[in-house]
Amino acid sequence: MKDNPYYSKVSNISTYYINNKNIDGNSINFLHYLDLVNYSVALVYQNINDIDDKIDYYLSKLDLVDYKNYYPDELSGGMKKRVAIARAIALNPKYLFCDEPNSGLDPQTSIVIDNLIKDITEEFNITTIVNTHDMNSVLEIGDKILFVHKGEKWWEGTIEDILKTDNKELNDFIFASKLAKNIKKTGLI
């Protein structure tokens, strides 16, 4: 592995990650984001040709090919989220954990990220667990939904179940706005 040029190029970066508490893309602006993806791919693939092929594949899947030479501070919030997803799936996980994947994104970019997560989950046959407060995201990509209230599992079901539940705490959370409450009362959902 140490003979791998991608590994040697960024091997010192892992020490940087570990020794600095802020690990997000903004703390490592001296690297092209592609180097971050290279590092993940280099951990899994030994053959250089495999690495280049895999990187090209993930970048094309995530519509990032034209941004290979950009630094993290030159990327939009949605692009940074896609880079994080590329790094995660490059490791061929069985499980993908997403903590607030749409945090800080506009509604349209949130939909792009939701669709990306759903597509990756299906294409790579992985189990994805999304922790979110974004109910649009839950209703858009959730297959099995778990509602945690006061630190405990409070409700579990499907999208169809969530729209019909009489669980007060869940309804108060989902239909918090006046608009959402009025829509629920009219039975449009």
XYZ file of C-alpha atoms in Angstrom:
189
model
C 0.000 0.000 0.000
C 2.802 2.428 0.828
C 4.051 2.177 -2.806
C 0.709 3.475 -3.989
C 1.234 7.125 -5.138
C -2.237 8.168 -3.959
C -1.580 6.685 -0.553
C 1.814 8.333 -0.211
C 0.485 11.665 -1.466
C -2.130 11.881 1.233
C -0.896 9.544 3.951
C 0.194 12.498 6.054
C -3.291 13.935 5.715
C -4.763 11.160 7.872
C -2.511 12.349 10.688
C -3.800 15.858 10.065
C -7.392 14.606 10.352
C -6.718 12.745 13.564
C -4.801 15.571 15.209
C -7.309 18.287 14.315
C -10.785 18.110 15.753
C -12.467 19.862 12.820
C -12.449 17.192 10.117
C -14.879 18.683 7.594
C -13.852 19.776 4.102
C -13.416 23.386 5.202
C -10.499 22.538 7.480
C -8.372 21.082 4.690
C -8.599 23.675 1.945
C -4.979 23.111 0.928
C -6.025 19.861 -0.815
C -7.999 19.468 -4.000
C -11.188 17.666 -3.074
C -10.120 14.948 -5.499
C -7.225 14.128 -3.155
C -9.770 13.401 -0.446
C -11.580 10.941 -2.710
C -8.219 9.459 -3.789
C -7.358 8.780 -0.174
C -10.555 6.802 0.417
C -10.195 4.839 -2.800
C -6.508 4.121 -2.112
C -7.458 2.490 1.177
C -9.506 -0.124 -0.687
C -7.809 -0.660 -4.043
C -4.175 -1.688 -4.483
C -3.936 -1.520 -8.281
C -3.327 2.009 -9.605
C -5.509 1.377 -12.669
C -8.340 0.284 -10.393
C -7.949 3.465 -8.375
C -8.126 5.757 -11.405
C -11.071 3.840 -12.851
C -12.948 3.899 -9.546
C -12.318 7.607 -9.015
C -13.594 8.405 -12.500
C -16.617 6.202 -11.884
C -17.546 7.866 -8.577
C -16.972 11.360 -9.910
C -19.195 10.699 -12.915
C -21.896 9.145 -10.689
C -21.910 12.260 -8.550
C -21.607 14.744 -11.428
C -18.271 16.080 -10.173
C -15.924 15.286 -13.078
C -15.586 18.938 -14.132
C -14.474 19.961 -10.640
C -11.413 17.726 -10.182
C -9.030 20.594 -9.526
C -11.232 22.612 -7.208
C -10.353 23.149 -3.573
C -13.024 22.541 -0.914
C -13.574 26.258 -0.356
C -14.371 26.596 -4.077
C -17.206 24.052 -3.901
C -20.828 24.717 -3.052
C -22.459 23.122 -0.018
C -24.135 20.519 -2.204
C -20.852 19.650 -3.923
C -19.171 19.193 -0.547
C -21.961 16.813 0.460
C -21.440 14.841 -2.771
C -17.676 14.665 -2.135
C -18.403 13.266 1.333
C -20.721 10.665 -0.201
C -18.069 9.773 -2.817
C -15.503 9.218 -0.069
C -17.924 7.033 1.856
C -19.047 4.817 -1.028
C -15.472 4.452 -2.305
C -14.857 2.241 0.703
C -17.544 -0.225 -0.474
C -19.552 -0.067 2.744
C -22.434 -2.332 3.673
C -23.902 0.573 5.622
C -23.967 4.287 4.861
C -24.679 6.581 7.808
C -25.803 10.098 6.919
C -26.114 12.619 9.723
C -28.264 15.568 8.633
C -27.203 15.231 4.962
C -29.259 18.269 3.921
C -28.175 20.578 6.704
C -27.421 24.044 5.366
C -28.636 23.296 1.848
C -31.367 25.029 -0.121
C -34.531 22.974 -0.839
C -33.596 22.170 -4.452
C -30.099 20.975 -3.552
C -31.606 18.956 -0.699
C -33.743 17.097 -3.238
C -30.621 16.379 -5.324
C -28.836 14.958 -2.256
C -31.925 12.910 -1.273
C -32.156 11.414 -4.760
C -28.431 10.710 -4.762
C -28.645 8.898 -1.430
C -31.619 6.865 -2.646
C -29.923 5.976 -5.959
C -26.656 4.979 -4.260
C -28.509 2.876 -1.718
C -30.238 0.948 -4.495
C -27.306 0.735 -6.924
C -24.718 -0.400 -4.388
C -27.205 -2.516 -2.435
C -26.286 -0.917 0.874
C -28.317 -0.135 3.937
C -28.504 3.602 4.483
C -29.392 5.140 7.814
C -30.281 8.813 7.701
C -30.498 10.876 10.868
C -32.436 14.021 10.029
C -34.905 16.625 11.193
C -35.822 17.345 7.551
C -39.291 15.886 7.117
C -39.223 16.497 3.367
C -36.242 14.171 3.225
C -37.946 11.569 5.430
C -41.056 11.561 3.262
C -39.018 11.547 0.054
C -36.535 8.720 0.697
C -37.601 6.960 3.880
C -38.534 3.293 3.582
C -38.563 2.427 7.255
C -38.920 5.381 9.595
C -38.048 5.542 13.253
C -39.077 8.542 15.359
C -36.970 9.176 18.440
C -38.513 11.330 21.165
C -36.782 12.188 24.430
C -34.016 9.732 23.593
C -36.292 6.740 23.076
C -37.884 4.985 20.126
C -41.337 6.535 20.099
C -42.779 5.372 16.783
C -41.807 3.131 13.864
C -43.433 2.650 10.476
C -43.503 3.470 6.761
C -44.240 6.652 4.836
C -47.866 5.569 4.481
C -48.074 4.922 8.233
C -46.510 8.238 9.155
C -49.155 10.192 7.264
C -51.998 8.358 8.990
C -50.674 8.054 12.535
C -52.503 9.491 15.510
C -49.278 9.611 17.585
C -49.469 13.115 19.077
C -45.716 13.705 19.490
C -44.973 12.542 15.974
C -47.769 14.639 14.484
C -46.621 17.679 16.462
C -43.133 17.191 15.027
C -44.105 16.481 11.413
C -46.967 18.931 11.140
C -45.416 21.728 13.199
C -46.303 24.631 10.892
C -49.804 26.028 10.455
C -49.674 25.173 6.757
C -48.771 21.540 7.442
C -51.476 21.252 10.108
C -54.086 22.645 7.683
C -52.994 20.231 4.962
C -53.268 17.312 7.404
C -56.774 18.461 8.463
C -57.969 18.666 4.850
C -56.861 15.096 4.242
C -54.824 16.026 1.155
C -52.021 13.812 2.404
